[in-house]
Structure formats: structure tokens, C-alpha cells
Coordinates of C-alpha atoms in Angstrom, one line a residue:
X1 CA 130.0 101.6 85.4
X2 CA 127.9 104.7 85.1
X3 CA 124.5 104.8 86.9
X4 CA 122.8 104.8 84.8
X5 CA 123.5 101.5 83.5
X6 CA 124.2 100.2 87.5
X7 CA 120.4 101.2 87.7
X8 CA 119.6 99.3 84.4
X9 CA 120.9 96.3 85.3
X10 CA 119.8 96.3 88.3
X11 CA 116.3 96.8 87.4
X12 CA 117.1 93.6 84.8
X13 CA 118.3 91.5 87.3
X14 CA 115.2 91.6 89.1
X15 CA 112.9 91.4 85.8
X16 CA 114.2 87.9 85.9
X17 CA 113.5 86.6 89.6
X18 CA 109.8 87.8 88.9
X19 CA 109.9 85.8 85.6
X20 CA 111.4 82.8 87.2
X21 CA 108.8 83.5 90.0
X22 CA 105.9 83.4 87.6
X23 CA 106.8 80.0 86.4
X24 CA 106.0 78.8 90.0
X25 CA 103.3 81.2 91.2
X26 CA 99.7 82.8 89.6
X27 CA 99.3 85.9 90.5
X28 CA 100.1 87.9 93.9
X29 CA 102.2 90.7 91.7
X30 CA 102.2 92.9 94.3
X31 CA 103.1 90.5 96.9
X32 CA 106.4 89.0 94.9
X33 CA 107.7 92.7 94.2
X34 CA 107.5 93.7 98.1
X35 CA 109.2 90.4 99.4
X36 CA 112.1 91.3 96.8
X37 CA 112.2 94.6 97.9
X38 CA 112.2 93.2 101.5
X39 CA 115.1 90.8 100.3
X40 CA 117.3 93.1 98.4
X41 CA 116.9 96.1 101.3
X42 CA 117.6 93.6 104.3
X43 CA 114.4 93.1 106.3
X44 CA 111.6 90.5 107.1
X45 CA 108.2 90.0 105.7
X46 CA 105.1 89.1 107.9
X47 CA 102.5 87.2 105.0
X48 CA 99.1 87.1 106.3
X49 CA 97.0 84.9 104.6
X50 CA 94.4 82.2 104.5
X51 CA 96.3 78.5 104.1
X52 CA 96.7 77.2 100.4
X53 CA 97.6 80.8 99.2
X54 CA 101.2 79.9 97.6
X55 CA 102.8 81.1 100.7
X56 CA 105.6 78.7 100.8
X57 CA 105.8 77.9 97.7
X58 CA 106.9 81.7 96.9
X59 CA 109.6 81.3 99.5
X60 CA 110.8 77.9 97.8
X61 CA 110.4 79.6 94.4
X62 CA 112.5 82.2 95.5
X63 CA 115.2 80.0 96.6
X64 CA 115.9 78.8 93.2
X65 CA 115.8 81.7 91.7
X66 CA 118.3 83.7 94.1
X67 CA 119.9 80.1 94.3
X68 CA 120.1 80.6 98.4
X69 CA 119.1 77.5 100.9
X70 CA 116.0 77.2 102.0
X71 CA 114.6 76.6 105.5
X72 CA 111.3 76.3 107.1
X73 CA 109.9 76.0 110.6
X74 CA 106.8 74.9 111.7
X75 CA 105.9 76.8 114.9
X76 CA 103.4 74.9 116.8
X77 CA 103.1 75.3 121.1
X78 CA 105.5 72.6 121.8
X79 CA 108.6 74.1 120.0
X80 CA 111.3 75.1 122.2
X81 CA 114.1 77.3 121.3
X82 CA 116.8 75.3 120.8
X83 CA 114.5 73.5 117.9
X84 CA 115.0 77.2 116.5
X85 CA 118.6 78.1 117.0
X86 CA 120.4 74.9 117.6
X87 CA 122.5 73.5 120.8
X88 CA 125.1 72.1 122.6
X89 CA 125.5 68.3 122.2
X90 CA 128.2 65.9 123.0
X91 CA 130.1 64.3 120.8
X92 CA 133.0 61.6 121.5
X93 CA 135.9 62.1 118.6
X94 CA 137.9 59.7 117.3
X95 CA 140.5 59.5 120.2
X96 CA 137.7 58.8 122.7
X97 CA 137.5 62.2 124.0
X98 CA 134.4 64.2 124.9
X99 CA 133.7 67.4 123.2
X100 CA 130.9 70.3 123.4
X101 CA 129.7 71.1 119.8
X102 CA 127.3 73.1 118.5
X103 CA 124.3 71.8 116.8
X104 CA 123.1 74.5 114.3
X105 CA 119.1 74.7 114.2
X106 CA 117.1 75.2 111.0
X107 CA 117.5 79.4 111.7
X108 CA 121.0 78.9 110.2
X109 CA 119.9 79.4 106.1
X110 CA 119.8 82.4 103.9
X111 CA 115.8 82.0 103.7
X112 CA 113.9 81.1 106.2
X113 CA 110.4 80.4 106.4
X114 CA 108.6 80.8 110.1
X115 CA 105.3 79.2 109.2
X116 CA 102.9 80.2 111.4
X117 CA 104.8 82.3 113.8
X118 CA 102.4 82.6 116.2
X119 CA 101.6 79.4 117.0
X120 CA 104.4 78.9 118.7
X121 CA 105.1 80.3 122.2
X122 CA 106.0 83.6 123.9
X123 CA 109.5 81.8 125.1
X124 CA 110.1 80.3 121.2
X125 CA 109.2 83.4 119.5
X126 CA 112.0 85.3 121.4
X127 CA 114.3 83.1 120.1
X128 CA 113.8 85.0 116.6
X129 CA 114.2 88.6 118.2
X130 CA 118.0 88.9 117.7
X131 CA 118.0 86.9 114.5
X132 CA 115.6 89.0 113.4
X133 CA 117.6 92.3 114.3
X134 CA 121.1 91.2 114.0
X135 CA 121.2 88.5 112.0
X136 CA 122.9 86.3 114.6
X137 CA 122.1 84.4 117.6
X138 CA 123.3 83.4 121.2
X139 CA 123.5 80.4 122.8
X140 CA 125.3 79.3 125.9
X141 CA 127.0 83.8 126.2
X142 CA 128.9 82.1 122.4
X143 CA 127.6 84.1 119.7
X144 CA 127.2 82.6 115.7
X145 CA 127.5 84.9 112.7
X146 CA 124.0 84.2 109.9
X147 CA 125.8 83.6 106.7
X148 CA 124.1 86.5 104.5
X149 CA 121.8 87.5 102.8
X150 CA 119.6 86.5 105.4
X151 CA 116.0 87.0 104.8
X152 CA 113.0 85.7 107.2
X153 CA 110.0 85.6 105.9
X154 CA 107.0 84.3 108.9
X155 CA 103.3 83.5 108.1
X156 CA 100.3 83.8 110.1
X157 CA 96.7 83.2 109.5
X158 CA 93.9 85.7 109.8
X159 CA 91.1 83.6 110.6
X160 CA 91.7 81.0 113.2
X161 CA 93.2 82.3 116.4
X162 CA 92.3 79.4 119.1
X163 CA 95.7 78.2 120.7
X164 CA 97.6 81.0 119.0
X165 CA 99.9 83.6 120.7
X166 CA 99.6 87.2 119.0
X167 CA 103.3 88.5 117.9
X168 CA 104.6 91.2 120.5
X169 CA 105.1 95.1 119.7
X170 CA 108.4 94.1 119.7
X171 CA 108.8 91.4 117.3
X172 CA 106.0 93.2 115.1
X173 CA 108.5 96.2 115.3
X174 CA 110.9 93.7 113.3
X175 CA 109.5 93.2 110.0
X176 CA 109.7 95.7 107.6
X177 CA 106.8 94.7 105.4
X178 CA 103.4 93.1 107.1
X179 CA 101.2 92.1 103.6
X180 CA 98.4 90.7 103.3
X181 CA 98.0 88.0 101.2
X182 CA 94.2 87.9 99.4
X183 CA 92.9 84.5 97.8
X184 CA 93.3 84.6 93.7
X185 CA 90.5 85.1 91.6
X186 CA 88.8 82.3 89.5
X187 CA 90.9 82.8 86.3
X188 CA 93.9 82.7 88.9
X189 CA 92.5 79.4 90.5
X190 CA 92.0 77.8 87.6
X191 CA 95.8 78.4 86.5
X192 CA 97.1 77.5 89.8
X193 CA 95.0 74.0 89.4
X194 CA 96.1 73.3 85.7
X195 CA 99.7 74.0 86.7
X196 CA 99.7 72.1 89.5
X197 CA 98.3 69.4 87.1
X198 CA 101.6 69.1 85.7
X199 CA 104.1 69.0 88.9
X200 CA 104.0 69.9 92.2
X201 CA 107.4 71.1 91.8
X202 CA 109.4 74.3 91.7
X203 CA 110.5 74.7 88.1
X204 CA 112.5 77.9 88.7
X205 CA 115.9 78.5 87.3
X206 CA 118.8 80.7 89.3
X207 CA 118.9 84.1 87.9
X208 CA 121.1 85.3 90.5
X209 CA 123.1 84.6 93.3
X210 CA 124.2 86.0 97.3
X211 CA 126.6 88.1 96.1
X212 CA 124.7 89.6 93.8
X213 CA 122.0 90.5 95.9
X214 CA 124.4 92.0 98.3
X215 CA 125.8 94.2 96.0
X216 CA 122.6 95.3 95.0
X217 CA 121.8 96.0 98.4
X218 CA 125.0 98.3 98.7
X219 CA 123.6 100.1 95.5
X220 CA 120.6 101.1 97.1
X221 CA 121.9 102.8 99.7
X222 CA 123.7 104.8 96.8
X223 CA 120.2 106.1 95.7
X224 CA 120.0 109.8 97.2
X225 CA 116.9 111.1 98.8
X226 CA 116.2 115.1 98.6
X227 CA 115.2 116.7 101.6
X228 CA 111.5 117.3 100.6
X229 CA 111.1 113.5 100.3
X230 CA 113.2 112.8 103.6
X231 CA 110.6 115.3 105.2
X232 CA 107.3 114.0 103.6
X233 CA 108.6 110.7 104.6
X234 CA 109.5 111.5 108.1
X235 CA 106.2 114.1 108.4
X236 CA 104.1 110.6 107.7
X237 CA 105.6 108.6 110.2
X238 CA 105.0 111.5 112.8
X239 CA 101.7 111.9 112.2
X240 CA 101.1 108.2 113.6
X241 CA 101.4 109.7 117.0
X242 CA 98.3 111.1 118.1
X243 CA 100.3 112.6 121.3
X244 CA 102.2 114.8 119.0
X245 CA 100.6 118.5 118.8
X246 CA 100.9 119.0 115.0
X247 CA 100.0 115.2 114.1
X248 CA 96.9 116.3 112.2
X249 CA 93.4 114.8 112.5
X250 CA 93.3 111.6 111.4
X251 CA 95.8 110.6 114.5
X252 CA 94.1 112.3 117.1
X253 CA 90.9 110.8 115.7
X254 CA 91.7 107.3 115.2
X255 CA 94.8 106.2 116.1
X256 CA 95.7 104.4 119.9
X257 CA 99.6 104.5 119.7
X258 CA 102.0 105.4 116.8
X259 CA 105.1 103.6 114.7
X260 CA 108.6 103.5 116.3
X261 CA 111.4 105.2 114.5
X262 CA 112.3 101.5 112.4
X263 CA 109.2 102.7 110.6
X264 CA 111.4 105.6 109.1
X265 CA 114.1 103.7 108.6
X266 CA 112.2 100.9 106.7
X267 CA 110.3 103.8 104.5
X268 CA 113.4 105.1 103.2
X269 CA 115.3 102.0 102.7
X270 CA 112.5 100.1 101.0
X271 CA 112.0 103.2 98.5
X272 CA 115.5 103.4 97.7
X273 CA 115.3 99.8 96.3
X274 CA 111.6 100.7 94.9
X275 CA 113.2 103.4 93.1
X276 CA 116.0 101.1 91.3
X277 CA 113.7 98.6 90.7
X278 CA 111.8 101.3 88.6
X279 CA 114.6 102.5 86.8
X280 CA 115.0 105.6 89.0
X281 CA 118.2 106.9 91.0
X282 CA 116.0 108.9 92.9
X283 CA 113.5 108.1 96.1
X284 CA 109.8 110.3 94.7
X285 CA 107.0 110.8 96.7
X286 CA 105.3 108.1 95.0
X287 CA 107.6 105.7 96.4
X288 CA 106.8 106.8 99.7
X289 CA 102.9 106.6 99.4
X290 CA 103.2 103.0 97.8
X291 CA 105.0 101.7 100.9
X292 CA 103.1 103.2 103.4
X293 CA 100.9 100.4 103.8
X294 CA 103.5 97.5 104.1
X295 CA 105.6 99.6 106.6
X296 CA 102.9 101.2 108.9
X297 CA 99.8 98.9 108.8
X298 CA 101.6 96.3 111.8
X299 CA 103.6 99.0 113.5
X300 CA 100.3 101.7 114.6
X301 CA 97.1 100.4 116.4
X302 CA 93.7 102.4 115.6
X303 CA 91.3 102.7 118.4
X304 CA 87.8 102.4 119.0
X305 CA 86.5 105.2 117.0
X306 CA 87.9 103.7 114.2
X307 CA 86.3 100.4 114.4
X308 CA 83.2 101.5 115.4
X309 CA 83.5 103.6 111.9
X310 CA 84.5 100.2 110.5
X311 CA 88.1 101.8 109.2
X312 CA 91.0 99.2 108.9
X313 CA 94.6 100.1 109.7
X314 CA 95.1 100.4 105.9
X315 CA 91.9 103.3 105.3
X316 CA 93.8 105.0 108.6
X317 CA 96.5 105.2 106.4
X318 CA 95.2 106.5 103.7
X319 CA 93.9 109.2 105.7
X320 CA 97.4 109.8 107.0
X321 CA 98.6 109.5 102.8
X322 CA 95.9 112.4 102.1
X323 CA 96.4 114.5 105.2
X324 CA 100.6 114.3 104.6
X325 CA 100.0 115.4 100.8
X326 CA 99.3 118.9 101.4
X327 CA 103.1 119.3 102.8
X328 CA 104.5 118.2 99.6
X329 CA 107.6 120.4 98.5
X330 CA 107.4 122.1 102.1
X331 CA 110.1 120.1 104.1
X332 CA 112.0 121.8 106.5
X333 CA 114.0 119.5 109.0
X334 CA 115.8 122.0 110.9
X335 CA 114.6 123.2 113.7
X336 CA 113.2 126.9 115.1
X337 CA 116.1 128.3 116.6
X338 CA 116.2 129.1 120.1
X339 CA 116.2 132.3 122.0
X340 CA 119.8 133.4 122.4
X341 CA 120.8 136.7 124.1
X342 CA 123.6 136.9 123.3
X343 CA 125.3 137.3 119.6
X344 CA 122.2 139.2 118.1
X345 CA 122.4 142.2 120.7
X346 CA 126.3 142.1 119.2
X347 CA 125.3 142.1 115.9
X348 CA 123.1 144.7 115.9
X349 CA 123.7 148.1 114.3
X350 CA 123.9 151.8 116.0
X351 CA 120.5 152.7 114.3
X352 CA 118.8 149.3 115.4
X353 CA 120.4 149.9 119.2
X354 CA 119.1 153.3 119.2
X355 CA 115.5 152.2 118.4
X356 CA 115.4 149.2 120.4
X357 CA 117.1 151.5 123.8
X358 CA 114.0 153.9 123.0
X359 CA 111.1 151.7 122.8
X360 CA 112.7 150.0 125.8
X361 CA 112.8 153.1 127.8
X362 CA 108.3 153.8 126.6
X363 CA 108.3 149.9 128.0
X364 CA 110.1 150.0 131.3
X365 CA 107.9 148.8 134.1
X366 CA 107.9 148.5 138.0
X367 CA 106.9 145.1 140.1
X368 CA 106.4 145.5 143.8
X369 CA 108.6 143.4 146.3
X370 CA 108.4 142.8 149.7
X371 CA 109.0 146.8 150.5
X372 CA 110.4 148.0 147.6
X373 CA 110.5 148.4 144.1
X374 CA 112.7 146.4 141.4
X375 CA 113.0 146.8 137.8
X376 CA 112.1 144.6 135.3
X377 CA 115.2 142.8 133.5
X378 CA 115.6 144.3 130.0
X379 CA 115.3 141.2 128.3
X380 CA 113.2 143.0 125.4
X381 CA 115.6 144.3 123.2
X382 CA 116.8 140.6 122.9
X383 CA 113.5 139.5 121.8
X384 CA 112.5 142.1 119.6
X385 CA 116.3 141.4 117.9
X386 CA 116.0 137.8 117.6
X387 CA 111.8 137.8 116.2
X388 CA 113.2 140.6 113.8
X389 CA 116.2 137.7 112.6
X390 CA 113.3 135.4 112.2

């Protein structure tokens, strides 16, 4: 198969999870398209929303339609680990004998929904670092493979924050998208009431299954990215860093700390998928700008000034977007080379030699020691060679 059709039926495949979607959920377009990018490319997806936004039931929805199992797990203070992983228990077989076997906790599913992750405790949160990362998880120094695809997708809300325990850097670092889930408009409310009229139900039908996802997945990473985009995309996450000398303005002005490298890798992977899902076998600029503000907004903290100027994370970015566009077809990832001595004094020619020995000889100067004189190393006729390379 050619790729252009790969890339036509690939777009196809996923015109038909946002149909069967639509059955189950008003609205929230955007929202549906990033979790399947999220899905298809591998990572997690932090919602933040108000309750009663269709949360779960997209994460149910999507069940059916990619016909994976579904799990959820309500975080609350008193959940301990093991309620997230599984454990040891004992069992007595059939001859009377005592055996260790392990229990496999509600983690162990192809979707998983962490409601309200950060309710839960610093200690049970941990529990969903390397599940998070590596898709498996540890218990007792014996490690247990997560059947894949394996997708997480964690809920928070905005509002109430009494008895709650804000997500680490590190766990933040983890999720490839952080959206932000807005309540529907009235013509939205008032289909979400008249379906919900007629069942309470998911009514979605599977369109696909695990293995086609994962081999959608290794399509993507087919999709090639030219070096401008690589740059522009890599240039953006840089300029997050407001330690960084050529970070531009916007950092230095509002920004506290920066993203981590996953940042980059989530921009690129993410757009290759964006890119298919569009009916492109290429990553654009466009694709880059669009998922800026999924990738960056939960990995970069702003800082006073920019509150004070009542700027979110998301008008920060946009700054960063407008700032970054003015590099656009300039990408250069190689770096100035280095001053060596060496090879260019050896390359030079008899005429170049001769006019680099004379201006050398007008240049030669004395620096006093302790009693006597010492002349300057003739390092110049390197330098001169080398800026005249450049």
C-alpha cells in the first residue's frame, strides 16, 4: 500500500471513532480530536474540567468505539497503592498448598480513567509514575507488562481545591496533552439533556480495534519532519526557558521556569499523527502552533508579572507562537563550529600564508614578565583563517 492511500485510510479510520463518539457526546470537538491524537501517538491526557462535563462518558465512549476495556479509579485521600496496581494475596490450591499470587489492580486495562487525580495522595499518585512512563508496574522488585495500547486519561477539577494534593512537576511532566475542558453552550445543553432523555447509555459501535491502533501508531512515526519544522518546533520549546540568552522576550518577561525536553518529544509526535489525521504525510508549521497549547500549558509556570498583567499560561503561549513565527524557514540545528588551530592553517594557500605572516608581523606585540620580555603566541593567523571559513 502506497502512502498515500496508508494516509487515506488512516484519516478514515479515525472519521469513524469521532462519528461513533458523536453518538455519545455534544460537542467538545476539539477535546475528542486531541485525546485521539493522545491515543494513537502513545501518551496521557490530563482533562480539566468542572464535574458533569462528559468527562467519563468520552472515556467509556471511547472504549466501544476502539473496542478496548475500560477502567476507572476514583482517587480520594484514603486510596493506597496497592488499590492502584494490585498485590500479593494468598491463595490455597486445590492440593492444599499455599501460594503467593498476584492480584491485578484496576491500572491493568487498555483505558484507564484516573478521576480526580489529585485527590488522592502524594504516596498513591506515585503509584502511576512508571505506568505512566513505561507502561508497566512493580510490585514486590517482580515487574508486569500493560497489555497495549495503553492510554490513561486523569481528571481534575479547577474549582474546588480543599483536601486536594496538586500533581508534581514530575507526574505533570507525564502527560502529553493537559486540556481544558469548558461547559457546552445552551444549544449544546439542551442536546446533551434530550439525549440523555433517551438512555443513559453508551450507544457507540467498534470501528476499530488494538491492533489497529498500534499500527497506526507505527505509521506515524513514518510521517517525516523537514528540518525547518524540527527547528521551529524545537526553537519554541527553548524559548520557555527564560535562563536561556536567546529565549526572546516573552520568557524573560513572564515566564518562572521552562518545559523539559518530553515537551519536544510530545510536539513532534503529536503532529505527526495531527498531520495523518488531516490527510498530510508531512508535520507543517501549523501543526506545531495548534499543539502548542496542549503540550506546553502544564509543563511551563508564568510568574508574577504575568498574573499581575492577568495573562494565563495559554496568552504566554501565544506570545511565545508570535515571537517563534518570525524564525519560520530559518532552522539551523547544527551548531557554530569551534575554534580549531589546526586543519585550517594546513589548508591554507601560499598567497593566504603570505598575507596572514605579514599582517602578523604589523601585529606582533611585547607583554612584560617578571624581568623580561616574552612574545605574544601567534595565535592570530588561526583566527583570522577560521572567521574568514565562517
Amino acid at each position: 500500500m502506497d502512502n498515500k492511500a496508508q494516509v487515506e485510510n488512516f484519516s478514515r479510520s479515525v472519521s469513524k471513532i469521532k462519528e461513533e463518539i458523536r453518538k455519545d457526546l455534544v460537542g467538545q470537538d476539539d477535546i475528542v480530536n486531541n485525546v485521539i491524537i493522545a491515543i494513537i501517538a502513545g501518551g496521557n491526557v490530563l482533562l480539566e474540567g468542572v464535574p458533569g462535563v462528559g468527562k467519563t462518558r468520552l472515556v467509556r465512549t471511547l472504549g466501544k468505539a476502539l473496542k478496548l476495556p475500560f477502567s476507572r479509579i476514583q482517587f480520594t485521600p484514603d486510596l493506597m497503592p496497592s488499590d492502584v496496581t494490585g498485590t500479593n494475596v494468598i491463595e490455597k490450591d486445590a492440593a492444599g498448598k499455599m501460594n503467593t499470587v498476584f492480584q491485578r489492580g484496576p491500572i491493568f486495562a487498555n483505558l484507564v480513567l484516573a478521576d480526580e487525580i489529585n485527590r488522592a495522595t502524594p504516596k498513591t499518585q506515585s503509584a502511576m509514575l512508571e505506568v505512566m512512563q513505561e507502561h508497566r508496574v512493580t510490585v514486590a522488585n517482580k515487574t508486569y507488562a500493560i497489555q497495549e495500547p495503553f492510554f490513561v486519561l486523569a481528571t481534575q477539577n479547577p474549582i474546588e481545591q480543599d483536601g486536594t494534593y496538586p500533581l508534581p512537576e514530575a507526574q505533570m511532566d507525564r502527560f502529553m496533552f493537559k486540556l481544558l475542558v469548558g461547559f457546552p453552550s445552551v444549544k449544546e445543553l439542551a442536546d446533551i439533556v434530550n439525549m440523555t432523555q433517551i438512555t443513559m447509555e453508551e450507544t457507540a459501535n467498534a470501528v476499530v480495534d488494538g491492533a489497529t491502533i498500534l499500527a497506526m501508531r507505527e505509521l506515524a512515526k513514518t510521517v517525516p519532519v523537514v528540518p525547518d519544522v524540527l527547528y521551529y518546533a524545537m526553537r519554541l520549546v527553548a524559548r520557555t526557558h527564560p535562563e536561556l540568552p536567546d529565549s526572546g522576550d516573552a520568557a524573560k518577561k513572564y515566564i518562572k521556569y521552562g518545559c523539559s525536553p518530553r515537551a519536544g518529544q510530545a510536539l513532534i509526535t503529536a503532529a505527526k499523527v495531527r498531520a495523518l489525521i488531516e490527510g498530510r504525510f508531512n508535520v507543517s508549521y501549523g501543526d506545531i502552533d495548534a499543539l502548542a497549547y496542549p503540550v506546553l500549558r502544564h509543563r511551563m509556570k508564568i510568574n508574577y508579572a504575568a498574573i499581575n498583567e492577568r495573562l494565563t499560561v495559554d496568552d504566554v503561549i501565544s506570545k511565545l507562537i508570535a515571537e517563534n513565527g518570525k524564525e519560520k524557514g530559518t532552522g539551523n540545528l547544527d551548531e557554530k563550529p569551534t575554534a580549531t588551530p589546526v586543519e585550517p592553517v594546513a589548508a591554507a594557500t601560499n598567497d593566504e600564508a603570505e598575507t596572514l605572516a605579514a599582517e602578523n608581523k604589523k601585529e606582533k606585540k611585547f607583554k612584560f614578565g617578571k624581568g623580561k620580555k616574552t612574545k605574544t603566541e601567534e595565535t592570530t593567523p588561526v583566527e583570522l583563517n577560521i572567521n574568514s571559513i565562517n
